[in-house]
mmCIF file of C-alpha atoms in Angstrom:
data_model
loop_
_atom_site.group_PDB
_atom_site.id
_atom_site.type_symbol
_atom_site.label_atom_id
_atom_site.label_comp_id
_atom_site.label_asym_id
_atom_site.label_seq_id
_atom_site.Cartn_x
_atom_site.Cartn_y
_atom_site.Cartn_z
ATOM 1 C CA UNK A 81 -58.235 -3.798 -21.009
ATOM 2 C CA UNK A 82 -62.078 -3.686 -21.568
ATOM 3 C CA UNK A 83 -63.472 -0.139 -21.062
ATOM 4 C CA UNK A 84 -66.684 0.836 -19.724
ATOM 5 C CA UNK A 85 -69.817 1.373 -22.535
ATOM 6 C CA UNK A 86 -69.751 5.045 -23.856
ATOM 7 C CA UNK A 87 -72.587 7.095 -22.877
ATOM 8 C CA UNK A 88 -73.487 7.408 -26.376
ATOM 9 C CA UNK A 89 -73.844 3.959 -27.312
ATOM 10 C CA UNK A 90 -75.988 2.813 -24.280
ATOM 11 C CA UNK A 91 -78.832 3.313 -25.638
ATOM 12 C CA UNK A 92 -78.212 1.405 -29.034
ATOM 13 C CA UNK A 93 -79.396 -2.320 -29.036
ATOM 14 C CA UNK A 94 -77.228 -5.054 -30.239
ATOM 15 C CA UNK A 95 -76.170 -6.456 -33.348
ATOM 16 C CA UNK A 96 -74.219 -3.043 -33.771
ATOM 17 C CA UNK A 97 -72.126 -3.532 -36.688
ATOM 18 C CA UNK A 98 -69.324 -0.056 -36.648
ATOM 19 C CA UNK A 99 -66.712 1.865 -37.756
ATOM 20 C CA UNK A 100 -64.233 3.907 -36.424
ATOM 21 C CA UNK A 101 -62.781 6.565 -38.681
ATOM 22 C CA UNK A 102 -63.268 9.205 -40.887
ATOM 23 C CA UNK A 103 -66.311 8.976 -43.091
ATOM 24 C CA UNK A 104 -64.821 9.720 -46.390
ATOM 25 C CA UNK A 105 -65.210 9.253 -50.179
ATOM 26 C CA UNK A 106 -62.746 6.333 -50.256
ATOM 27 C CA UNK A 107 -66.267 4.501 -47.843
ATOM 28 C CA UNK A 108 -68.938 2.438 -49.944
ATOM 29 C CA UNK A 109 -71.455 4.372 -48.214
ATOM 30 C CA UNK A 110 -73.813 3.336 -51.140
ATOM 31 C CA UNK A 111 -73.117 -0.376 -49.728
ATOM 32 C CA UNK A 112 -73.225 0.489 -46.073
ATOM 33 C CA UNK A 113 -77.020 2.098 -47.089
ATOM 34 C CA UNK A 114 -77.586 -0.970 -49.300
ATOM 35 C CA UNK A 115 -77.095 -2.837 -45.981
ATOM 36 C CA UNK A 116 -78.777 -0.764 -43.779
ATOM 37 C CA UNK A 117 -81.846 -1.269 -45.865
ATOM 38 C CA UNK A 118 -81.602 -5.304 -45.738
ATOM 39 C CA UNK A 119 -80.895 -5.474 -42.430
ATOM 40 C CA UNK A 120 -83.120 -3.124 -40.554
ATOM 41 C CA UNK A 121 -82.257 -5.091 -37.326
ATOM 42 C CA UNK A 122 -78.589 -4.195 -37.346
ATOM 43 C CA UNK A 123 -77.372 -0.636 -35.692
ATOM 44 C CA UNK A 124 -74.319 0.582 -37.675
ATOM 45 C CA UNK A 125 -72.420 2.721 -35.784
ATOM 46 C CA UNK A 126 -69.911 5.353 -37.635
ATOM 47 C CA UNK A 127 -67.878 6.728 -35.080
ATOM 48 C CA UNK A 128 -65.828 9.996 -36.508
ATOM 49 C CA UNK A 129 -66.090 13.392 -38.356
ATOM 50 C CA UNK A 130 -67.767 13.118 -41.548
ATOM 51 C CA UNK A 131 -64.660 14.454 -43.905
ATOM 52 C CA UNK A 132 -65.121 14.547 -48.127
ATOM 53 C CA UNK A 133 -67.393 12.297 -49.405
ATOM 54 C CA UNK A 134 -67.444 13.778 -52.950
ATOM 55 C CA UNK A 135 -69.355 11.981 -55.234
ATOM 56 C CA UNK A 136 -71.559 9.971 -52.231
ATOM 57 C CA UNK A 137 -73.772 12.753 -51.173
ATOM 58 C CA UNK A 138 -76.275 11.122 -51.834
ATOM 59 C CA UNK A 139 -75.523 8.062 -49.747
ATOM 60 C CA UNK A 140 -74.443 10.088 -46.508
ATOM 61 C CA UNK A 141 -77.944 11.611 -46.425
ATOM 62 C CA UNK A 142 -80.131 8.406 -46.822
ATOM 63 C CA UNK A 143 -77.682 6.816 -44.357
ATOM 64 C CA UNK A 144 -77.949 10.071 -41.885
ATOM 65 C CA UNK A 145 -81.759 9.870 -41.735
ATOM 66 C CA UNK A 146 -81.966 5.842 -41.168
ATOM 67 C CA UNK A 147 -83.546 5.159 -37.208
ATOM 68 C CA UNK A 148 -80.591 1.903 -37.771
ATOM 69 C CA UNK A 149 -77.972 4.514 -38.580
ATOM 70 C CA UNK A 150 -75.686 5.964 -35.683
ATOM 71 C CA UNK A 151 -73.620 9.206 -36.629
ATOM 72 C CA UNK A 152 -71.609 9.425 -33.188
ATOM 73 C CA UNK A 153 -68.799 12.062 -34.270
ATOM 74 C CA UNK A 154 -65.577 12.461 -33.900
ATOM 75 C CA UNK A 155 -63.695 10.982 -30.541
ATOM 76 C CA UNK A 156 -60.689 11.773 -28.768
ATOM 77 C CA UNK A 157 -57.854 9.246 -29.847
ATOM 78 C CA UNK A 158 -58.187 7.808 -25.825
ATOM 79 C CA UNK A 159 -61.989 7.037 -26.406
ATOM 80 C CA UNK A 160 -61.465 5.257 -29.302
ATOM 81 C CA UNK A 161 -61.028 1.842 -28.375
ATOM 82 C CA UNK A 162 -63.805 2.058 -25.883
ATOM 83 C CA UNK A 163 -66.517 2.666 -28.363
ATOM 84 C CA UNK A 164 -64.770 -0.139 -30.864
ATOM 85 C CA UNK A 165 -64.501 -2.428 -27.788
ATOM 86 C CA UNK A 166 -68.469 -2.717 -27.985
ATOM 87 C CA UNK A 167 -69.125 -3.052 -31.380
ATOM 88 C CA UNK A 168 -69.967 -6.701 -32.417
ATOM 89 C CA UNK A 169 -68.494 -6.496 -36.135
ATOM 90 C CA UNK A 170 -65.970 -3.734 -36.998
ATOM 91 C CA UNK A 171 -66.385 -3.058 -40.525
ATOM 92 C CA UNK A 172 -63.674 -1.829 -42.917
ATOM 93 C CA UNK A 173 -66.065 -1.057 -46.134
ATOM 94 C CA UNK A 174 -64.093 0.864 -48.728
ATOM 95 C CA UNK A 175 -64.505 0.679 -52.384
ATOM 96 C CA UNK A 176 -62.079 -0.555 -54.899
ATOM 97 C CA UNK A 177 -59.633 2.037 -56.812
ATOM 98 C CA UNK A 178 -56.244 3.470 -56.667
ATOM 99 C CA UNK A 179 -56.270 4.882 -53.530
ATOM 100 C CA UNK A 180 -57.530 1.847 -51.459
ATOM 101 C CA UNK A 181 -55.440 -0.546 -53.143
ATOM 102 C CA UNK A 182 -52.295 -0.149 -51.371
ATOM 103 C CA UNK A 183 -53.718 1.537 -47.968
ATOM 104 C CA UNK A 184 -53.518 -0.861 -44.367
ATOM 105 C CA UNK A 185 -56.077 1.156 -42.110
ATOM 106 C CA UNK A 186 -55.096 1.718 -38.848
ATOM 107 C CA UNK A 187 -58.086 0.855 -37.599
ATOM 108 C CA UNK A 188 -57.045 -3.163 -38.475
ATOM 109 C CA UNK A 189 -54.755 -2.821 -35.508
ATOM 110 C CA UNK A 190 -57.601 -1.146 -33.487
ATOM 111 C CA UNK A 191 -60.223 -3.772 -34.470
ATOM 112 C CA UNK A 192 -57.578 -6.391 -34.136
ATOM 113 C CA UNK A 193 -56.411 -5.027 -30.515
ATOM 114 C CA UNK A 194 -59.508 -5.054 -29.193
ATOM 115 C CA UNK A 195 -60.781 -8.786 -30.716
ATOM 116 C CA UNK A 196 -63.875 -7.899 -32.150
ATOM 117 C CA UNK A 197 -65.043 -9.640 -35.563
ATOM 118 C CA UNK A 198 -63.630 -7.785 -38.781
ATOM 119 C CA UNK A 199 -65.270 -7.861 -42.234
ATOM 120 C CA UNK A 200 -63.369 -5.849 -44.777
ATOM 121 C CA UNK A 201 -63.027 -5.084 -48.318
ATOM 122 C CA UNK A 202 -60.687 -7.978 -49.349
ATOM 123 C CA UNK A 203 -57.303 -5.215 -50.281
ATOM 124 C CA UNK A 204 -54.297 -6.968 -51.054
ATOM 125 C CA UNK A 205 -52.392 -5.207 -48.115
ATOM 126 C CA UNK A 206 -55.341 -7.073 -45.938
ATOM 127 C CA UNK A 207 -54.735 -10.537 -47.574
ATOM 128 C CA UNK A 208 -51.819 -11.201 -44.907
ATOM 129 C CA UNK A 209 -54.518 -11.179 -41.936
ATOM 130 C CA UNK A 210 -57.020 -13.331 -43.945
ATOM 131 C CA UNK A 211 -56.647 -16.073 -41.016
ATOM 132 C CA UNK A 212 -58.457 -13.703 -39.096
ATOM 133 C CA UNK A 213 -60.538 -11.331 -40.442
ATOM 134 C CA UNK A 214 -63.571 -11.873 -43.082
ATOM 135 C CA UNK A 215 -62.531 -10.570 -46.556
ATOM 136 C CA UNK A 216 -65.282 -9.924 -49.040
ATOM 137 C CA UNK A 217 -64.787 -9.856 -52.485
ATOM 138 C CA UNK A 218 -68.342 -9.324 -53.800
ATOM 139 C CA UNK A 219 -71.914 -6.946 -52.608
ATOM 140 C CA UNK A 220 -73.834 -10.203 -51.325
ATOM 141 C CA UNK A 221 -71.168 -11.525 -49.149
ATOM 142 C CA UNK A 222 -70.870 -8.376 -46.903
ATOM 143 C CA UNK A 223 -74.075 -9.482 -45.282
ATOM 144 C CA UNK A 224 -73.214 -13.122 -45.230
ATOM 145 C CA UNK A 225 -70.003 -12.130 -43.846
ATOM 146 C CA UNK A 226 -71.131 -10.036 -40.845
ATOM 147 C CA UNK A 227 -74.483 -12.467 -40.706
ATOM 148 C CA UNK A 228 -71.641 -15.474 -40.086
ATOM 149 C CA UNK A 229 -69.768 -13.167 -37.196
ATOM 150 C CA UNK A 230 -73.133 -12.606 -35.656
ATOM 151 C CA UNK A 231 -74.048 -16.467 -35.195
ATOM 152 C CA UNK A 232 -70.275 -17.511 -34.375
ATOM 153 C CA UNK A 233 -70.568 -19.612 -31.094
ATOM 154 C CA UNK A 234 -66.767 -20.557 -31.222
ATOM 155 C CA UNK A 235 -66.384 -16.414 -30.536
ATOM 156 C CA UNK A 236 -64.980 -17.096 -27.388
ATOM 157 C CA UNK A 237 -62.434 -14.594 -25.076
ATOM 158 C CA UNK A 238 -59.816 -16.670 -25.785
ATOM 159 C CA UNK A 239 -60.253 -16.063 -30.337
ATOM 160 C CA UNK A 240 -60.141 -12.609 -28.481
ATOM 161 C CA UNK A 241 -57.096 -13.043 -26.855
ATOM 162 C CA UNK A 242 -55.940 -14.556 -30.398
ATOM 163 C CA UNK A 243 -56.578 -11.284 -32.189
ATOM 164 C CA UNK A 244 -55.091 -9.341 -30.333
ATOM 165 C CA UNK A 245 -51.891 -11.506 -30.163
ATOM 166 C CA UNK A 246 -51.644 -11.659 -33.658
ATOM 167 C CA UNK A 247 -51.684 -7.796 -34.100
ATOM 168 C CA UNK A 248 -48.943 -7.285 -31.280
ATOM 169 C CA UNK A 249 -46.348 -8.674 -34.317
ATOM 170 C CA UNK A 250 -47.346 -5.484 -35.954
ATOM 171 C CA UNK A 251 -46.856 -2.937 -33.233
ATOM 172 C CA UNK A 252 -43.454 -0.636 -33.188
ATOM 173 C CA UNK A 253 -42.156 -1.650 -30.347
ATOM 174 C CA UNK A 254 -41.895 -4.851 -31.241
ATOM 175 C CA UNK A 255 -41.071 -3.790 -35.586
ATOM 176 C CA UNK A 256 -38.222 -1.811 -33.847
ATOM 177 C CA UNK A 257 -37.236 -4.662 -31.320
ATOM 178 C CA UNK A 258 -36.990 -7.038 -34.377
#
C-alpha cells in the first residue's frame, strides 16, 4: 500500500538514491562519498541512527556536510516503508569482509516489498535475487548501476508488482506454511 511522502523528504528533489538502516562500519561510506562527489545531482538519503562507524570517520563527516547528503535519523519501524516507498534506488552499499559475507539485510525484503530499484554489493547470500536486483562487483559500476535504474523506462507498476511478489516467497508466513 503506497504511503503518503514523509514530511522530511518533501523538500528533497528527485533522483534520491537511499538507505534505510543503521549507518555502520560494515557501510562503504568512503564509496557512498566517492559517489556523492560524481554525482552532485543525486540526493542520497540515509534514513537511521548513525551506530559505529570505526575506522570511517572520516567518511561520515565529508558525507554529513554534503548539500546532496540527507541524514534523516532514526524512524519508527511503521514509518519505514513510507520513506523507502519514495526513494528511486534503494542502495545496499557494504564493503567486502567477514562480516558481510554471509549477512541477507533485511532491508532486501523492505526494498523488495515496496518495488523500488535495488543496487547492492554483489554478497553471495544476494546472488539468489540477481533476477532482480543490480549486483555490483566493482567501484565504477555503482554509478552505472544506479545511472541504468534512473533511465529504466520498462520501470513500470507492474516490475513493481513483480518485486514485491518475488519477496512474498521469503516471508514467514508463507516459510512456515511451506
Amino acid at each position: 500500500q503506497v504511503q503518503a511522502e514523509p514530511e522530511d523528504m518533501v523538500d528533497i528533489p528527485h533522483p534520491r538514491i537511499g538507505y534505510c538502516g543503521v549507518i555502520k562500519k560494515q557501510m562503504d561510506l568512503a564509496l557512498l562519498d566517492r559517489m556523492s562527489n560524481t554525482r552532485p545531482n543525486w540526493q542520497f538519503v540515509m534514513v537511521g541512527p548513525i551506530g559505529n562507524v570505526s575506522g570511517a570517520e572520516a567518511a561520515l563527516k565529508s558525507l554529513q556536510g554534503k548539500p546532496n547528503v540527507h541524514f534523516l535519523g532514526a524512524k519508527k519501524v511503521t514509518e519505514v516503508p513510507a520513506y523507502i516507498q519514495h526513494f528511486d534506488v534503494g542502495l545496499m552499499c557494504y564493503v567486502r569482509n567477514n562480516y558481510t559475507r554471509y549477512i541477507t539485510p533485511l532491508k532486501l525484503c523492505e526494498y523488495m516489498a515496496s518495488g523500488i530499484h535495488v543496487v547492492a554489493t554483489s554478497l553471495e547470500p544476494l546472488k539468489e535475487f540477481s533476477p532482480y536486483i543490480h549486483l555490483v562487483d566493482s567501484e565504477n559500476e555503482w554509478v552505472e548501476k544506479v545511472e541504468d535504474c534512473l533511465v529504466d523506462e520498462s520501470y513500470t507498476s507492474e516490475k513493481r508488482e513483480n518485486r514485491s511478489a518475488v519477496i512474498e516467497q521469503f516471508d514467514w508466513q508463507h516459510l512456515v506454511g511451506r
